[in-house]
Structure formats: C-alpha cells, structure tokens
Short mmCIF file of C-alpha atoms in Angstrom, two decimals:
data_model
loop_
_atom_site.label_atom_id
_atom_site.label_comp_id
_atom_site.label_asym_id
_atom_site.label_seq_id
_atom_site.Cartn_x
_atom_site.Cartn_y
_atom_site.Cartn_z
CA MET A 18 -8.13 6.33 -3.20
CA VAL A 19 -8.53 3.66 -5.88
CA ILE A 20 -6.26 3.30 -8.91
CA VAL A 21 -7.48 1.06 -11.72
CA LEU A 22 -4.64 -0.72 -13.51
CA ASN A 23 -4.63 -1.39 -17.21
CA LYS A 24 -2.26 -3.84 -18.88
CA ASP A 25 -0.93 -2.57 -22.17
CA LEU A 26 -1.35 -5.38 -24.68
CA HIS A 27 1.67 -4.07 -26.55
CA ASP A 28 3.86 -4.14 -23.49
CA SER A 29 5.98 -7.08 -22.38
CA SER A 30 5.84 -5.79 -19.43
CA ARG A 31 -1.28 -4.33 4.33
CA PHE A 32 -4.42 -3.99 4.89
CA LEU A 33 -4.20 -3.67 8.54
CA SER A 34 -6.33 -1.62 10.84
CA ASP A 35 -6.42 -0.56 14.44
CA ASP A 36 -9.92 -2.05 14.23
CA PRO A 37 -10.15 -5.85 13.72
CA LEU A 38 -13.48 -5.27 11.97
CA PHE A 39 -11.55 -4.02 8.94
CA LEU A 40 -9.46 -7.19 8.77
CA PHE A 41 -12.61 -9.27 9.06
CA HIS A 42 -14.10 -7.63 5.97
CA LEU A 43 -10.91 -7.92 3.88
CA PRO A 44 -11.32 -10.10 0.75
CA LEU A 45 -8.84 -12.94 0.38
CA GLU A 46 -7.71 -11.80 -3.06
CA THR A 47 -6.42 -8.52 -1.64
CA ILE A 48 -2.64 -8.48 -1.33
CA SER A 49 -1.86 -6.05 1.43
CA THR A 50 1.16 -4.09 2.49
CA SER A 51 1.00 -1.80 5.48
CA PHE A 52 2.52 1.50 6.49
CA LEU A 53 1.90 1.35 10.22
CA ARG A 54 4.98 2.71 11.92
CA GLU A 55 2.65 4.26 14.43
CA ASN A 56 3.23 5.62 17.86
CA ILE A 57 1.00 3.23 19.80
CA LYS A 58 -0.43 6.11 21.80
CA GLU A 59 -1.59 8.00 18.74
CA ARG A 60 -5.19 6.88 18.31
CA GLU A 61 -6.82 9.70 16.36
CA GLY A 62 -7.59 9.28 12.70
CA ASN A 63 -7.92 11.93 10.04
CA GLU A 64 -11.65 12.31 10.61
CA GLY A 65 -11.44 12.56 14.39
CA ASN A 66 -8.55 14.98 14.63
CA ARG A 67 -7.96 17.57 11.95
CA LYS A 68 -4.29 17.92 12.88
CA HIS A 69 -3.85 14.68 10.92
CA SER A 70 -5.72 15.95 7.87
CA SER A 71 -2.52 16.36 5.88
CA TRP A 72 -1.45 12.78 6.55
CA THR A 73 -4.38 10.94 5.00
CA SER A 74 -4.40 8.28 2.32
CA GLY A 75 -5.66 10.87 -0.15
CA HIS A 76 -2.41 12.78 0.18
CA SER A 77 -0.28 9.63 -0.01
CA GLY A 78 -2.18 8.50 -3.09
CA ARG A 79 -1.87 11.91 -4.69
CA LYS A 80 1.86 12.01 -3.97
CA PHE A 81 2.19 8.59 -5.59
CA VAL A 82 0.47 9.85 -8.76
CA LEU A 83 2.72 12.91 -8.80
CA GLY A 84 5.73 10.68 -8.19
CA ALA A 85 4.78 8.68 -11.27
CA LEU A 86 4.91 11.93 -13.22
CA LEU A 87 8.33 13.07 -12.01
CA PRO A 88 10.23 11.18 -14.75
CA ARG A 89 7.97 12.90 -17.32
CA THR A 90 7.73 16.40 -18.70
CA TRP A 91 4.73 17.77 -16.87
CA HIS A 92 3.63 20.97 -15.19
CA PRO A 93 0.74 21.46 -12.73
CA ALA A 94 -0.70 24.24 -14.89
CA ARG A 95 -1.53 21.87 -17.74
CA TRP A 96 -2.68 18.32 -18.30
CA LEU A 97 -0.21 15.69 -19.34
CA ASN A 98 0.43 15.73 -23.06
CA THR A 99 0.71 12.53 -25.07
CA SER A 100 4.04 13.63 -26.52
CA SER A 101 5.69 13.29 -23.11
CA SER A 102 4.71 9.67 -22.72
CA ALA A 103 4.59 8.31 -26.23
CA ALA A 104 7.95 6.64 -25.79
CA ASN A 105 6.66 4.39 -23.06
CA ASN A 106 3.55 2.31 -23.69
CA SER A 107 3.39 1.11 -20.09
CA PHE A 108 2.41 4.65 -19.12
CA ASP A 109 -1.14 3.55 -19.99
CA THR A 110 -1.06 1.32 -16.92
CA PHE A 111 -1.94 4.25 -14.67
CA PHE A 112 -3.15 6.94 -17.06
CA SER A 113 -5.89 7.13 -19.67
CA GLU A 114 -6.10 9.36 -22.72
CA GLY A 115 -9.05 11.73 -22.91
CA SER A 116 -10.91 12.90 -26.01
CA SER A 117 -8.72 16.01 -26.14
CA GLY A 118 -5.56 13.92 -26.30
CA LYS A 119 -4.54 14.67 -22.73
CA TYR A 120 -3.60 12.00 -20.19
CA VAL A 121 -5.23 11.90 -16.76
CA PRO A 122 -4.67 9.44 -13.87
CA ARG A 123 -7.01 6.48 -13.81
CA ALA A 124 -7.64 7.20 -10.13
CA LEU A 125 -10.63 7.79 -7.89
CA PHE A 126 -10.43 9.89 -4.70
CA VAL A 127 -13.11 9.33 -2.05
CA ASP A 128 -13.79 10.87 1.36
CA LEU A 129 -16.95 11.22 3.41
CA GLU A 130 -16.25 14.86 4.21
CA PRO A 131 -15.11 17.45 1.66
CA THR A 132 -12.06 19.11 3.24
CA VAL A 133 -9.26 16.92 1.85
CA ILE A 134 -10.92 16.35 -1.53
CA ASP A 135 -11.45 20.11 -1.87
CA GLU A 136 -7.69 20.54 -1.49
CA VAL A 137 -7.28 18.41 -4.60
CA ARG A 138 -10.08 20.24 -6.44
CA THR A 139 -8.60 23.67 -5.81
CA GLY A 140 -4.89 22.92 -5.38
CA SER A 141 -1.92 23.37 -7.68
CA TYR A 142 -2.56 20.05 -9.41
CA LYS A 143 -6.29 20.45 -10.00
CA LYS A 144 -5.86 20.28 -13.78
CA LEU A 145 -4.25 16.87 -13.54
CA PHE A 146 -7.30 15.09 -12.09
CA ASN A 147 -10.72 14.53 -13.61
CA PRO A 148 -13.21 16.38 -11.33
CA LYS A 149 -15.74 13.55 -11.77
CA GLN A 150 -13.28 11.22 -10.06
CA LEU A 151 -13.13 13.31 -6.89
CA ILE A 152 -15.98 12.14 -4.65
CA SER A 153 -16.82 13.60 -1.26
CA GLY A 154 -19.79 13.42 1.09
CA LYS A 155 -21.26 16.02 3.42
CA GLU A 156 -20.39 14.53 6.81
CA ASP A 157 -17.51 12.47 8.13
CA ALA A 158 -17.53 9.06 9.80
CA ALA A 159 -16.65 10.49 13.24
CA ASN A 160 -13.89 7.90 13.83
CA ASN A 161 -16.55 5.19 13.66
CA PHE A 162 -16.09 2.10 11.48
CA ALA A 163 -19.84 1.46 11.52
CA ARG A 164 -20.67 4.90 10.10
CA GLY A 165 -18.26 4.36 7.24
CA HIS A 166 -19.45 0.83 6.56
CA TYR A 167 -23.15 0.78 7.37
CA THR A 168 -24.68 4.27 7.31
CA VAL A 169 -22.88 7.32 5.89
CA GLY A 170 -20.64 5.20 3.68
CA ARG A 171 -23.56 3.46 2.02
CA GLU A 172 -24.83 6.82 0.79
CA VAL A 173 -21.83 7.22 -1.52
CA ILE A 174 -20.80 3.62 -2.24
CA ASP A 175 -23.00 3.19 -5.33
CA HIS A 176 -21.57 6.36 -6.85
CA CYS A 177 -18.03 5.15 -6.07
CA VAL A 178 -18.62 1.76 -7.68
CA ASP A 179 -20.16 3.42 -10.75
CA ARG A 180 -17.06 5.55 -11.22
CA VAL A 181 -14.76 2.56 -10.71
CA ARG A 182 -16.81 0.67 -13.28
CA LEU A 183 -16.31 3.45 -15.83
CA LEU A 184 -12.57 3.48 -15.17
CA ALA A 185 -12.39 -0.31 -15.50
CA ASP A 186 -14.39 -0.25 -18.73
CA ASP A 187 -11.84 2.20 -20.12
CA CYS A 188 -9.10 -0.43 -19.73
CA SER A 189 -8.24 -2.57 -22.72
CA ASN A 190 -7.07 -5.33 -20.37
CA LEU A 191 -7.91 -4.84 -16.69
CA GLN A 192 -5.06 -5.95 -14.40
CA GLY A 193 -6.55 -5.08 -11.05
CA PHE A 194 -6.90 -2.33 -8.48
CA MET A 195 -4.60 -0.46 -6.13
CA VAL A 196 -6.40 0.79 -3.02
CA PHE A 197 -4.97 3.43 -0.69
CA ASN A 198 -6.70 4.06 2.61
CA ALA A 199 -6.01 5.51 6.04
CA VAL A 200 -7.36 3.58 9.01
CA GLY A 201 -7.11 6.11 11.80
CA GLY A 202 -10.80 6.95 11.42
CA GLY A 203 -14.04 5.50 10.13
CA THR A 204 -13.88 6.37 6.43
CA GLY A 205 -10.73 4.51 5.43
CA SER A 206 -11.60 1.46 7.51
CA GLY A 207 -15.40 1.34 7.16
CA LEU A 208 -15.95 2.69 3.66
CA GLY A 209 -12.67 1.12 2.54
CA SER A 210 -13.78 -2.39 3.49
CA LEU A 211 -17.24 -1.78 2.01
CA LEU A 212 -15.69 -0.74 -1.28
CA LEU A 213 -13.46 -3.82 -1.29
CA GLU A 214 -16.50 -6.02 -0.71
CA ARG A 215 -18.30 -4.42 -3.64
CA LEU A 216 -15.25 -4.73 -5.89
CA SER A 217 -14.95 -8.42 -4.98
CA ALA A 218 -18.63 -9.01 -5.73
CA GLU A 219 -18.44 -7.25 -9.08
CA TYR A 220 -14.97 -8.23 -10.28
CA GLY A 221 -14.56 -11.65 -8.69
CA LYS A 222 -10.95 -12.62 -8.15
CA THR A 223 -9.49 -9.63 -9.96
CA LEU A 224 -6.49 -8.75 -7.84
CA LYS A 225 -6.41 -5.82 -5.46
CA LEU A 226 -3.14 -4.45 -4.12
CA GLY A 227 -3.74 -2.58 -0.89
CA PHE A 228 -1.72 0.16 0.79
CA THR A 229 -2.95 1.10 4.25
CA ILE A 230 -1.67 4.15 6.10
CA PHE A 231 -1.85 4.95 9.80
CA PRO A 232 -1.51 8.61 10.91
CA SER A 233 2.16 9.43 11.34
CA PRO A 234 4.57 12.39 11.06
CA LYS A 235 3.94 14.51 7.98
CA ASN A 236 7.24 13.73 6.23
CA LEU A 237 6.37 10.04 6.10
CA ASN A 238 3.99 10.63 3.19
CA ARG A 239 6.97 11.34 0.95
CA LEU A 240 8.67 8.15 2.07
CA ILE A 241 5.50 6.12 1.56
CA SER A 242 5.02 7.48 -1.95
CA GLN A 243 8.68 6.75 -2.74
CA THR A 244 8.26 3.17 -1.54
CA ILE A 245 5.07 2.62 -3.53
CA SER A 246 6.72 4.17 -6.57
CA SER A 247 9.53 1.61 -6.31
CA LEU A 248 7.07 -1.26 -5.80
CA THR A 249 5.28 -0.34 -9.01
CA THR A 250 8.28 0.66 -11.13
CA SER A 251 8.03 -2.43 -13.32
CA LEU A 252 4.34 -1.73 -13.89
CA ARG A 253 5.27 1.66 -15.33
CA PHE A 254 8.62 0.96 -17.01
CA ASP A 255 10.33 -2.04 -18.53
CA GLY A 256 11.26 -4.54 -15.85
CA SER A 257 12.03 -8.18 -15.18
CA MET A 258 9.84 -8.83 -12.12
CA ASN A 259 6.34 -7.86 -11.01
CA VAL A 260 5.58 -6.35 -14.41
CA ASP A 261 1.98 -7.48 -13.91
CA ILE A 262 -0.01 -7.09 -10.70
CA SER A 263 -0.76 -10.83 -10.74
CA GLU A 264 2.97 -11.49 -10.25
CA PHE A 265 2.73 -10.00 -6.76
CA GLN A 266 0.40 -12.84 -5.84
CA THR A 267 2.48 -15.45 -7.64
CA ASN A 268 5.73 -14.34 -6.01
CA LEU A 269 4.51 -13.53 -2.51
CA VAL A 270 1.34 -15.35 -1.45
CA PRO A 271 1.81 -19.08 -0.65
CA PHE A 272 -1.62 -19.52 1.00
CA PRO A 273 -4.85 -17.56 0.48
CA ARG A 274 -5.04 -16.07 3.99
CA ILE A 275 -1.32 -15.33 4.28
CA HIS A 276 -1.43 -12.16 2.21
CA PHE A 277 -0.18 -9.42 4.53
CA MET A 278 3.14 -8.11 3.27
CA LEU A 279 6.01 -6.21 4.85
CA SER A 280 7.80 -3.56 2.84
CA SER A 281 10.95 -1.53 3.38
CA TYR A 282 13.02 0.98 1.44
CA ALA A 283 16.65 2.10 1.29
CA PRO A 284 18.49 4.37 1.22
CA ILE A 285 16.66 6.96 3.30
CA ILE A 286 18.95 9.97 3.14
CA SER A 287 18.08 13.55 4.03
CA SER A 288 19.00 16.30 1.61
CA ALA A 289 21.35 17.81 4.20
CA ARG A 290 23.42 14.61 4.45
CA ALA A 291 23.35 13.57 0.81
CA HIS A 292 27.03 14.37 0.22
CA TYR A 293 28.24 12.31 3.17
CA GLU A 294 26.27 9.10 2.80
CA LEU A 295 27.33 6.07 0.80
CA CYS A 296 24.69 3.95 -0.87
CA SER A 297 26.45 1.00 -2.45
CA VAL A 298 24.42 -2.04 -3.47
CA PRO A 299 25.59 -4.17 -0.48
CA GLU A 300 24.81 -1.37 1.96
CA ILE A 301 21.28 -0.66 0.75
CA THR A 302 20.56 -4.39 0.51
CA LYS A 303 21.61 -4.89 4.11
CA ALA A 304 19.60 -1.85 5.19
CA VAL A 305 16.21 -3.05 3.89
CA PHE A 306 16.33 -6.03 6.27
CA GLU A 307 16.76 -3.84 9.35
CA PRO A 308 13.68 -3.48 11.60
CA SER A 309 14.04 0.30 11.55
CA ARG A 310 13.44 0.33 7.79
CA MET A 311 10.22 -1.67 7.91
CA MET A 312 7.06 0.24 7.04
CA ALA A 313 5.14 -1.75 9.65
CA LYS A 314 6.29 -1.89 13.25
CA CYS A 315 7.69 -5.39 13.69
CA ASP A 316 11.02 -7.20 13.76
CA PRO A 317 11.38 -9.60 10.80
CA SER A 318 14.30 -11.37 12.50
CA ARG A 319 11.81 -12.81 15.00
CA GLY A 320 9.92 -14.53 12.23
CA LYS A 321 10.67 -16.40 9.04
CA TYR A 322 10.36 -15.34 5.45
CA MET A 323 8.03 -17.22 3.13
CA ALA A 324 8.89 -15.03 0.16
CA CYS A 325 11.07 -12.02 -0.48
CA CYS A 326 11.26 -9.76 -3.52
CA LEU A 327 14.06 -7.23 -3.86
CA MET A 328 13.37 -4.57 -6.46
CA TYR A 329 16.40 -2.49 -7.39
CA ARG A 330 16.34 0.63 -9.49
CA GLY A 331 18.95 3.00 -10.84
CA ASP A 332 22.66 2.40 -11.36
CA ILE A 333 22.72 -1.29 -10.49
CA ALA A 334 25.06 -4.01 -11.72
CA PRO A 335 23.69 -7.59 -11.57
CA LYS A 336 26.98 -8.89 -10.17
CA ASP A 337 26.69 -6.47 -7.24
CA VAL A 338 23.18 -7.73 -6.53
CA ASN A 339 24.34 -11.35 -6.57
CA GLN A 340 27.18 -10.54 -4.21
CA ALA A 341 24.89 -8.64 -1.82
CA VAL A 342 22.31 -11.43 -1.75
CA ARG A 343 24.99 -14.04 -1.06
CA SER A 344 26.16 -11.96 1.88
CA ILE A 345 22.60 -11.71 3.26
CA LYS A 346 22.07 -15.46 2.97
CA THR A 347 24.96 -16.09 5.33
CA LYS A 348 23.33 -14.06 8.10
CA LYS A 349 21.24 -16.03 10.57
CA SER A 350 18.91 -13.08 11.11
CA VAL A 351 17.40 -13.64 7.66
CA GLN A 352 15.77 -17.06 7.79
CA PHE A 353 13.32 -18.70 5.43
CA VAL A 354 10.81 -21.44 6.06
CA ASP A 355 12.10 -24.86 5.12
CA TRP A 356 9.75 -25.28 2.16
CA CYS A 357 11.05 -22.10 0.52
CA PRO A 358 14.79 -22.73 0.14
CA THR A 359 15.34 -20.51 -2.90
CA GLY A 360 14.45 -17.43 -0.93
CA PHE A 361 15.11 -14.23 -2.82
CA LYS A 362 13.68 -13.00 -6.08
CA CYS A 363 15.48 -9.99 -7.48
CA GLY A 364 14.52 -7.54 -10.18
CA ILE A 365 16.46 -4.63 -11.63
CA ASN A 366 15.00 -1.55 -13.26
CA TYR A 367 17.48 0.94 -14.63
CA GLN A 368 15.13 3.90 -14.21
CA ALA A 369 16.82 5.96 -11.49
CA PRO A 370 14.78 6.89 -8.40
CA PHE A 371 13.35 10.39 -8.38
CA ALA A 372 13.05 12.70 -5.41
CA VAL A 373 10.52 15.49 -5.05
CA PRO A 374 12.29 18.82 -5.67
CA GLY A 375 12.67 20.73 -2.42
CA GLY A 376 11.71 17.69 -0.35
CA ASP A 377 13.47 16.23 2.66
CA LEU A 378 14.61 13.07 0.87
CA ALA A 379 17.73 13.37 -1.24
CA LYS A 380 17.95 12.09 -4.78
CA THR A 381 20.14 8.99 -5.02
CA LYS A 382 21.71 7.05 -7.86
CA ARG A 383 20.22 3.76 -6.74
CA ALA A 384 17.62 2.37 -4.38
CA VAL A 385 16.06 -0.92 -3.38
CA CYS A 386 12.59 -1.72 -2.15
CA MET A 387 11.81 -5.01 -0.45
CA ILE A 388 8.36 -6.53 -0.22
CA SER A 389 8.21 -9.75 1.72
CA ASN A 390 5.90 -12.23 3.37
CA ASN A 391 7.19 -12.78 6.91
CA THR A 392 5.52 -14.43 9.89
CA ALA A 393 6.65 -11.49 12.05
CA VAL A 394 3.74 -9.45 10.72
CA SER A 395 1.64 -11.28 13.29
CA GLU A 396 3.20 -8.92 15.86
CA VAL A 397 0.97 -6.22 14.41
CA PHE A 398 -2.08 -8.44 14.86
CA SER A 399 -1.09 -9.13 18.47
CA ARG A 400 -0.99 -5.42 19.25
CA ILE A 401 -4.42 -4.98 17.69
CA ASP A 402 -5.70 -7.92 19.76
CA HIS A 403 -4.38 -6.46 22.99
CA LYS A 404 -5.85 -3.02 22.41
CA PHE A 405 -9.17 -4.44 21.28
CA ASP A 406 -9.46 -6.84 24.21
CA THR A 407 -8.68 -4.09 26.72
CA MET A 408 -11.36 -1.78 25.37
CA PHE A 409 -14.00 -4.38 24.52
CA ALA A 410 -13.81 -5.89 28.01
CA LYS A 411 -15.14 -2.55 29.28
CA ARG A 412 -17.50 -2.20 26.30
CA ALA A 413 -15.83 1.13 25.63
CA PHE A 414 -17.50 3.03 22.78
CA VAL A 415 -19.48 -0.06 21.74
CA HIS A 416 -22.77 1.85 21.93
CA TRP A 417 -21.58 4.20 19.20
CA TYR A 418 -21.10 1.24 16.86
CA LEU A 419 -24.40 -0.37 17.78
CA GLY A 420 -26.15 2.93 17.20
CA GLU A 421 -25.01 2.87 13.57
CA GLY A 422 -26.51 -0.53 12.81
CA MET A 423 -23.84 -2.98 13.91
CA GLU A 424 -24.56 -5.99 16.07
CA GLU A 425 -22.42 -6.81 19.09
CA GLY A 426 -21.80 -10.30 17.75
CA GLU A 427 -19.80 -8.81 14.87
CA PHE A 428 -17.11 -7.73 17.33
CA SER A 429 -16.66 -11.27 18.64
CA GLU A 430 -16.75 -12.70 15.12
CA ALA A 431 -14.09 -10.26 13.92
CA ARG A 432 -11.94 -11.00 16.99
CA GLU A 433 -12.17 -14.74 16.34
CA ASP A 434 -11.22 -14.24 12.72
CA LEU A 435 -8.17 -12.22 13.72
CA ALA A 436 -7.17 -14.90 16.25
CA ALA A 437 -7.47 -17.52 13.51
CA LEU A 438 -5.25 -15.38 11.28
CA GLU A 439 -2.61 -15.21 14.01
CA LYS A 440 -2.87 -18.97 14.38
CA ASP A 441 -2.28 -19.42 10.66
CA TYR A 442 0.97 -17.47 10.85
CA GLU A 443 1.99 -19.32 14.01
CA GLU A 444 1.47 -22.68 12.29
CA VAL A 445 3.61 -21.60 9.36
CA LEU A 446 6.40 -20.63 11.76
CA GLN A 447 6.10 -23.85 13.78
CA ASP A 448 6.09 -26.02 10.66
CA GLY A 449 9.36 -24.44 9.62
CA GLN A 450 10.91 -25.04 13.05
CA GLN A 451 9.79 -28.68 13.13
CA ASP A 452 11.26 -29.28 9.68
CA GLU A 453 14.60 -27.93 10.92
CA GLU A 454 14.58 -30.34 13.89
CA TYR A 455 14.13 -33.30 11.59
#
C-alpha cells in the first residue's frame, strides 16, 4: 500500500526483509521502521500460506486509514463528507476531495493476486476507497522475490506508477510517500522494492517513510495501526514535532545509510484490564524503552541511541514529560552516542488516542510512541545474515530465483551490501565507545 502525502499550504503544521535482496534494493532516501516481532520459525508469507492472508500489509494499511477516520464523523455506508473535516486543514494530508465534494484516502492498494484486494472492493468500507486505486494481478509471486521484482511484478508496475503519479499530481505541495508492505512473500519484498526504485527514479529525493510488516498474530495489526497513527498524529493534527515528513529525516537520520528505525508504543492495555491499569506519563515513558515493547525484535539496551523522538498524545502535561525524561536519562540502560548528547526530542499532541470499538486494545487517556535510531537494530540484520548463509550454502531454492530472471551474483552482492550495513552500525557503536574512553 502506498499513501501519497500532501502538505497543506495553509497549515503550520523499517524496511527490513527476511530476504537481503530487499534491503539491497532499498533507496537511501527511504526512512524505514519495522514491525518484525516475528517467531523466527514462521517463514511463510501471505502469498505462500493463506492462513496469513488476514495479516498482510494491505490490512495494516487499511486499518491505519480507518484509524485516521476514528476522530471524525464517518460511517462505512457513505463517503467522508467535507463538513466533518472542514475544521482541520491538515486532513488534506491524507485525503483528497473529489468532484462530488466527498473525501477519499490518497492511497493505493496493490497485490499480485486478487484475494486481499477483493476484500477491500467488496467489504464494509468499499465506499471509502476509490476503486481505481485498488490494483490486483491474476497470479501471486509464490513466495519468490524474483517473481515480484522481475517477472510478474513488472506486469503491473507501470500501472502502479501511473496511479501514484495521478495521486501526486493531485497534491498542492507533495511531501512524500508512506509505503506499507509485508515481506513474508514475494509481492511485498519484490514488487515493493521495484516500486521504491521507480519512485526514486521519478521523484528523486522526495522522502519515503516505510512500514514493513512480517506475518504475526492477527491482533498485532491493530497495534501496528495504533503505532503508525501515533507516529503520524502531527501530520494530521496540530503538533510541535514531525509536522512534516521531512522532519523525520532531520530528527532521526544522522547518516544516509543509517535509516532503519525502531518504534515502540505504550500503554498496551487489553479491554478486560482497562480498569486496573495505570498509565501515568512516567510509567508509559519508561515502558516504551523496554525490549518487549519494541516493534522489531531486538534489545535497545545492547546498543546506543543516535536519535530518539517521543511523541505524546492525549492528556499530557509538559512538566510531567520533563520529569519522565529526566528520570530516563539517569538510567544506564538508555545510552546515547557521544556526539548526540542532547538525546531526546519530545512532542505533545493533545488529540487523545482512539481505540477501535469492540477491539482488544482499550481506549486510554494518554499514550506515547517512540521512534528511534539505535545501533541495536543490527541484531535484526544479523539474524537475516545467519538464515541466509545457512540456506545459500546449500543453494536451497536458488533455482527458483534463477528461473525468474535473477543472476546468482545478485545474492552475493546483496549479502555484501547487508554486511557493509552491519559494519556501518558497528562503527557508529565503536566510535561512541572510544569517545567514552577518552
């Protein structure tokens, strides 16, 4: 799924894959945050195993769009009316007004096989989306990156780029793109990287904010959409930080290749326990630094932070934020590289978090989402390396890739690029440790 972001002129306001080939094709101007809390033994993607069909990026992207509508007056039986959003100009960031005066998401849904897209076409929210922005092919990528990137994917890529171009032309001031993709199969990884390459060729250094999802338990889609909603709150409402997509790069990316972010969210409270849980500002601030709250499987305490943005929303007092941050700074588990002594950047948005009615997550008065650049993300790369090396040493499944037009040298080239990326993060960590010794 691709969302094209418009910047209202009147408003003040990770890509990671189980396949290193996807990382190799990732443009440098893509800022990536990952949702990879995978069970390492779960290898199937949405194309290869239909039991995961309800956990794809299309569903996460759709839930994000619906989450953006929760604060509005909207019903699935009708399109969004301008009267429900007139009070907030930044609503145009994600939605465009049609000739009939109705608002529709500036979003494109793509899949190489029709099953998931057909659920959007015929589902309860079919009147929300423009049918021309729902693209599906006739056959899937069969869990094969090469099919998504070189053969089947190329049959639909021109149509995808044409639709993105129309959405971008509709923007009065193009901010950038948000790209949602699942990497358990060949479509999200292969076609996803191909689309990013085409966007980079056509739109140069226009920023792309990537959200990559690995197959995981079904309830995680709600949590992912809640996290993304918090990350983009200031794009949709008045805010003090990250009100423009370019600020994500300014605040978080110190070097061009170091653009893989970690994100976390708190509080995570089930509806059944909502009356027993406390969610004070210090408690939720402490919680977002815990490894169990990270959306990618790694321990940030083993690495060092290069940048950290804390985005609060709801009933938040600035003095409580200052007190919570001071408390975190005293903990040795949260360490920054020597050349980034200021550390935290905090933003407050007074729009309360919304929970999906009838969902498993309880509605809370306040929440915080952290997006950070931490050297510990290299743990994810190391796991990919290990799995790739084990399989490639036996040339397992390589013939399926070669049969779709890939060359064997591309595997080695992608592996070397991933090793270089790990080395970059290692050097950042070592530089910080050497500075401390001096």
